[in-house]
mmCIF file of C-alpha atoms in Angstrom:
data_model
loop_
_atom_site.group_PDB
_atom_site.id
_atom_site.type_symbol
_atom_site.label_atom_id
_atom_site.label_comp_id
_atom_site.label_asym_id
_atom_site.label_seq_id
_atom_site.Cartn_x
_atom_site.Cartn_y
_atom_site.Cartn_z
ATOM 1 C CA UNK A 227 91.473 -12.739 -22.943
ATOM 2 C CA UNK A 228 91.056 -15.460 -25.054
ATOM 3 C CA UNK A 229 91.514 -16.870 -29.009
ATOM 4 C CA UNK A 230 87.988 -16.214 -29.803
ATOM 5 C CA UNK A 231 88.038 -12.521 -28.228
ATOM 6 C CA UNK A 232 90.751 -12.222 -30.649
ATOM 7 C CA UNK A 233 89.007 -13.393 -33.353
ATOM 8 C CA UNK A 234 86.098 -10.855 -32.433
ATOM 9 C CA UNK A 235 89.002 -8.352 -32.332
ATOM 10 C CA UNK A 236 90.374 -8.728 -35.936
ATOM 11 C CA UNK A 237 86.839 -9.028 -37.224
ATOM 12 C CA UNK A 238 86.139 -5.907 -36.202
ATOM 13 C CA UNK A 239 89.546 -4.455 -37.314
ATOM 14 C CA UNK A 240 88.737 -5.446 -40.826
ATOM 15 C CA UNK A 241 85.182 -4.123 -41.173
ATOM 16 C CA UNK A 242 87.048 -0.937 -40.440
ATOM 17 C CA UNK A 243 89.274 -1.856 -43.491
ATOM 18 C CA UNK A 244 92.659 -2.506 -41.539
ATOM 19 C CA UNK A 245 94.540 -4.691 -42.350
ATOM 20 C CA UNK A 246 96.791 -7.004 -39.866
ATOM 21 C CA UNK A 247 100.146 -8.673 -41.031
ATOM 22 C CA UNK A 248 102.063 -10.737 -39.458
ATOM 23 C CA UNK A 249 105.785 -10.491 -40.236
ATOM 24 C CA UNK A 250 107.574 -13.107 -38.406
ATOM 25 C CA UNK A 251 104.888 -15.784 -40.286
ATOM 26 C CA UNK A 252 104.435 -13.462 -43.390
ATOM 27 C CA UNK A 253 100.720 -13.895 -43.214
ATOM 28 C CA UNK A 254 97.526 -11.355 -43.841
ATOM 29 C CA UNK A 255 94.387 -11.537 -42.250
ATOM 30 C CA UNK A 256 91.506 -11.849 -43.795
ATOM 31 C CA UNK A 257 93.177 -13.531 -46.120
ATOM 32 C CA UNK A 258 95.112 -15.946 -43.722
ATOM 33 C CA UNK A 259 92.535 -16.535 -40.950
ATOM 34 C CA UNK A 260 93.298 -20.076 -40.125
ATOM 35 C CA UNK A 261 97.080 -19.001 -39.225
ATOM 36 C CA UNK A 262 95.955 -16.067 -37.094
ATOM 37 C CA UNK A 263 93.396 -18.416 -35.536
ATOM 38 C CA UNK A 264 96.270 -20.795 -34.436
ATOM 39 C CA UNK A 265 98.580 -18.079 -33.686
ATOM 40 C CA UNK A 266 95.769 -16.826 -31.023
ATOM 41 C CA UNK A 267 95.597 -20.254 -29.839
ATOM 42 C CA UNK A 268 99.049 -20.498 -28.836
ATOM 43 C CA UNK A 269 99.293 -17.079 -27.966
ATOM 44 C CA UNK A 270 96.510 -18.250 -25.396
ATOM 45 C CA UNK A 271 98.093 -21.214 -24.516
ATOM 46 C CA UNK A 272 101.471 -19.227 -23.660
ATOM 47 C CA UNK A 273 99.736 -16.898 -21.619
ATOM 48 C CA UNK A 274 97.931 -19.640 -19.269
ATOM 49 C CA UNK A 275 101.575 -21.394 -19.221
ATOM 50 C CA UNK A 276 103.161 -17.935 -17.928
ATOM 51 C CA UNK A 277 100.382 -17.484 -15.268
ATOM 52 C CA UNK A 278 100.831 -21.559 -14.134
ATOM 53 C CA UNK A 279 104.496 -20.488 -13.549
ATOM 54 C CA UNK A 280 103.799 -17.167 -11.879
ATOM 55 C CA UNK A 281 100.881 -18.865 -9.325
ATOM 56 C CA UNK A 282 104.016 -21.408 -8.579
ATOM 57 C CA UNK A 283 106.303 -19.046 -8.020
ATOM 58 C CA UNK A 284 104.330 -16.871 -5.473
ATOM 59 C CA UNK A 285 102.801 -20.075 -3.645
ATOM 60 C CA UNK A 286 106.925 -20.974 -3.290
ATOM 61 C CA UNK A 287 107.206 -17.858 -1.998
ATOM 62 C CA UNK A 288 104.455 -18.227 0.461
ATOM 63 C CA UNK A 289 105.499 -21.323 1.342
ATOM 64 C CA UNK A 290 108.348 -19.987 2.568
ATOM 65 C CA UNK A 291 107.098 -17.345 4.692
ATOM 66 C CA UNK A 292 108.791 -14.837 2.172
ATOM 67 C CA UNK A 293 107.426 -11.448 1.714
ATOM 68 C CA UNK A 294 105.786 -10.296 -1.819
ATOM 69 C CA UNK A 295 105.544 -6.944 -3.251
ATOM 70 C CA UNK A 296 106.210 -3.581 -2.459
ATOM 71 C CA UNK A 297 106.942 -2.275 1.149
ATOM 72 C CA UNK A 298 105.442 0.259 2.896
ATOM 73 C CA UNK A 299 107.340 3.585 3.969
ATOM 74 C CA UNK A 300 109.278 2.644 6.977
ATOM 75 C CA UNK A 301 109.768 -0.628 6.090
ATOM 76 C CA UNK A 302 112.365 -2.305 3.689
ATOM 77 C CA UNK A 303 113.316 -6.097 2.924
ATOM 78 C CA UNK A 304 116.152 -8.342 3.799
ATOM 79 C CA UNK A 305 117.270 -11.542 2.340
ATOM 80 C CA UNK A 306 117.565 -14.424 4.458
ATOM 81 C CA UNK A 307 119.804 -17.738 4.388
ATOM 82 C CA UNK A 308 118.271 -20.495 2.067
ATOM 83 C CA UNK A 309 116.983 -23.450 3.450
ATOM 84 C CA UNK A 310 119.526 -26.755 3.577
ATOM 85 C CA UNK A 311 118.975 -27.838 0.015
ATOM 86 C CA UNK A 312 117.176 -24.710 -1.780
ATOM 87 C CA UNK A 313 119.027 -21.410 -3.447
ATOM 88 C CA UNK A 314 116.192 -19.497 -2.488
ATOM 89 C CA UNK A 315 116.407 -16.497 -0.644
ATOM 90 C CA UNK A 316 113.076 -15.404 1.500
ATOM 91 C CA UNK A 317 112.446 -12.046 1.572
ATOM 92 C CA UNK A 318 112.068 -10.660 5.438
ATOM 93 C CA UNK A 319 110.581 -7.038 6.082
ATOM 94 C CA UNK A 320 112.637 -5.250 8.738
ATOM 95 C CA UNK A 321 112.634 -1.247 9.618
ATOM 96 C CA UNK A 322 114.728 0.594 7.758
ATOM 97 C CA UNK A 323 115.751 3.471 10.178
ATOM 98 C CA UNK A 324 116.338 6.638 7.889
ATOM 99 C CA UNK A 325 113.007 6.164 6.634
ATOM 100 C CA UNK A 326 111.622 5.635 10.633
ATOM 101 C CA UNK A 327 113.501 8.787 11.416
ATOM 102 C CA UNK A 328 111.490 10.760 8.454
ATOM 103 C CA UNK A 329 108.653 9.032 9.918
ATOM 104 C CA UNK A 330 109.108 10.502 13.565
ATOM 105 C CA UNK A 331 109.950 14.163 12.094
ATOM 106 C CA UNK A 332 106.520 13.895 10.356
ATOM 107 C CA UNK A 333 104.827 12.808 13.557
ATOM 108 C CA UNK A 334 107.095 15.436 15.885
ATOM 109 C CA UNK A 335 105.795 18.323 13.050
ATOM 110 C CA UNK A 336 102.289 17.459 13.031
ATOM 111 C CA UNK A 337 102.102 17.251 17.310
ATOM 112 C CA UNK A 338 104.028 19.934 18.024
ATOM 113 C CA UNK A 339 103.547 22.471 15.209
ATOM 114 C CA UNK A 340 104.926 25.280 17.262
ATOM 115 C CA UNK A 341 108.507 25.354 15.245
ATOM 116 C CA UNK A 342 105.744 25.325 11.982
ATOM 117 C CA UNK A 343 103.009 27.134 13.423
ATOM 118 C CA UNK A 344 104.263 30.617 12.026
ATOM 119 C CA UNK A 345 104.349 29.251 8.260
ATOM 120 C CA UNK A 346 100.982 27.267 8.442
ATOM 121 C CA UNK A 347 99.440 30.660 9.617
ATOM 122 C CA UNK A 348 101.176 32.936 7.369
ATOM 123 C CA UNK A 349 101.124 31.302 4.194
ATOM 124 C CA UNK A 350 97.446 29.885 4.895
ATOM 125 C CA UNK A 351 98.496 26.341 4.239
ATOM 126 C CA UNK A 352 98.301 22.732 5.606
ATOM 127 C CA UNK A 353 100.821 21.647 7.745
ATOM 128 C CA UNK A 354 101.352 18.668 5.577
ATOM 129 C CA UNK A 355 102.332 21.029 2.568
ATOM 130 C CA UNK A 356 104.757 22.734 5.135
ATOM 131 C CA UNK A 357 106.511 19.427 5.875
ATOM 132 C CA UNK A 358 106.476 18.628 2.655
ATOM 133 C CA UNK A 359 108.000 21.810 1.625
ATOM 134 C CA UNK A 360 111.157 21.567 4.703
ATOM 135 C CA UNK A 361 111.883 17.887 3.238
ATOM 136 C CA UNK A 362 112.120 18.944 -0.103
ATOM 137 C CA UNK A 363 114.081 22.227 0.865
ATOM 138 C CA UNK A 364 116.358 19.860 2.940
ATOM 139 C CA UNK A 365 116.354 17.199 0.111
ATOM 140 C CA UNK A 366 114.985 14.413 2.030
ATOM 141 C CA UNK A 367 113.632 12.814 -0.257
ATOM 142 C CA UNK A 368 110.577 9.667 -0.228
ATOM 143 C CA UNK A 369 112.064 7.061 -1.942
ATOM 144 C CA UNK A 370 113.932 9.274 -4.888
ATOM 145 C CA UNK A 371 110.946 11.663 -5.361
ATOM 146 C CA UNK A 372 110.200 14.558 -3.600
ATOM 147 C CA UNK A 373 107.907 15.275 -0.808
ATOM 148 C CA UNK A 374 104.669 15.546 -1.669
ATOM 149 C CA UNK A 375 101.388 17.027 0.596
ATOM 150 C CA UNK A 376 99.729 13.869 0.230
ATOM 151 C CA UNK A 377 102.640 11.472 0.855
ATOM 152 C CA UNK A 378 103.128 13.117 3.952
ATOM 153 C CA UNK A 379 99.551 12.818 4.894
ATOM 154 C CA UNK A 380 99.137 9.168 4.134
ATOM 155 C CA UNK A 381 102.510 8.117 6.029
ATOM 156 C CA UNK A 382 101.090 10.127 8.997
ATOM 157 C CA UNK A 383 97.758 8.369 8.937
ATOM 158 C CA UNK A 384 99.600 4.745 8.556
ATOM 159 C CA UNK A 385 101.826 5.294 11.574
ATOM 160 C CA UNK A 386 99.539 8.040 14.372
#
């Protein structure tokens, strides 16, 4: 967004009869436009500075060979050495082998559903619910949560 989306906002705000006030620089709008107008202008400014420091930061990152974001199930992150002359830490993404165990009893369950077969038929549900249901009643748990039908669908889909 920008100042004069801002603008457009407040304008609108006051045909509705609100009223905006700004505390920290005790001013009103309407009455005070041209200091809301030039507190939206820095307020843009700011923002464009934040998102030149965050495109740095990630092309430092990338730079470096360094991972970004959130794993996958299966997979965690491990901090490296620095390289000579930097405090920066890269990122690597290595297994981590409870959740690859999980991952194998998921894939064992769904192949060889004889152990689950009895359930699945008398309960009339998906075998994903069942798994689902012998995690949670085991309290292995997905990251802190609990088992859901779908999370065990999608990590069976990402790995068979």
């Amino acid at each position: 967004r920008d100042s004069s989306e801002g603008i457009t906002l407040l304008n609108s705000l006051n045909q509705k009869k609100v009223r905006i006030h700004s505390v920290f620089d005790n001013a009103i709008y309407p009455a005070d436009r041209a200091t809301f107008r030039r507190l939206l202008v820095e307020a843009n400014e700011e923002s464009d500075k934040i998102s030149d420091r965050v495109r740095g930061a990630l092309a430092y990152i990338r730079e470096r060979k360094g991972h970004i974001g959130k794993t996958k199930y299966g997979y965690t992150t491990k901090r490296r050495e620095p390289e000579e002359g930097h405090t920066y830490r890269p990122r690597d993404v290595v297994e981590d082998n409870e959740e690859m165990k999980v991952i194998q009893r998921i894939i064992y369950y769904v192949e060889n559903r004889t152990e689950l077969d009895e359930i699945v038929e008398k309960e009339e549900i998906g075998i994903c619910n069942v798994i689902s249901d012998k995690f949670n009643s085991e309290q292995v748990l997905c990251r802190g949560s609990e088992w859901t039908p779908v999370r065990v669908r999608n990590i069976y889909k990402k790995f068979y």
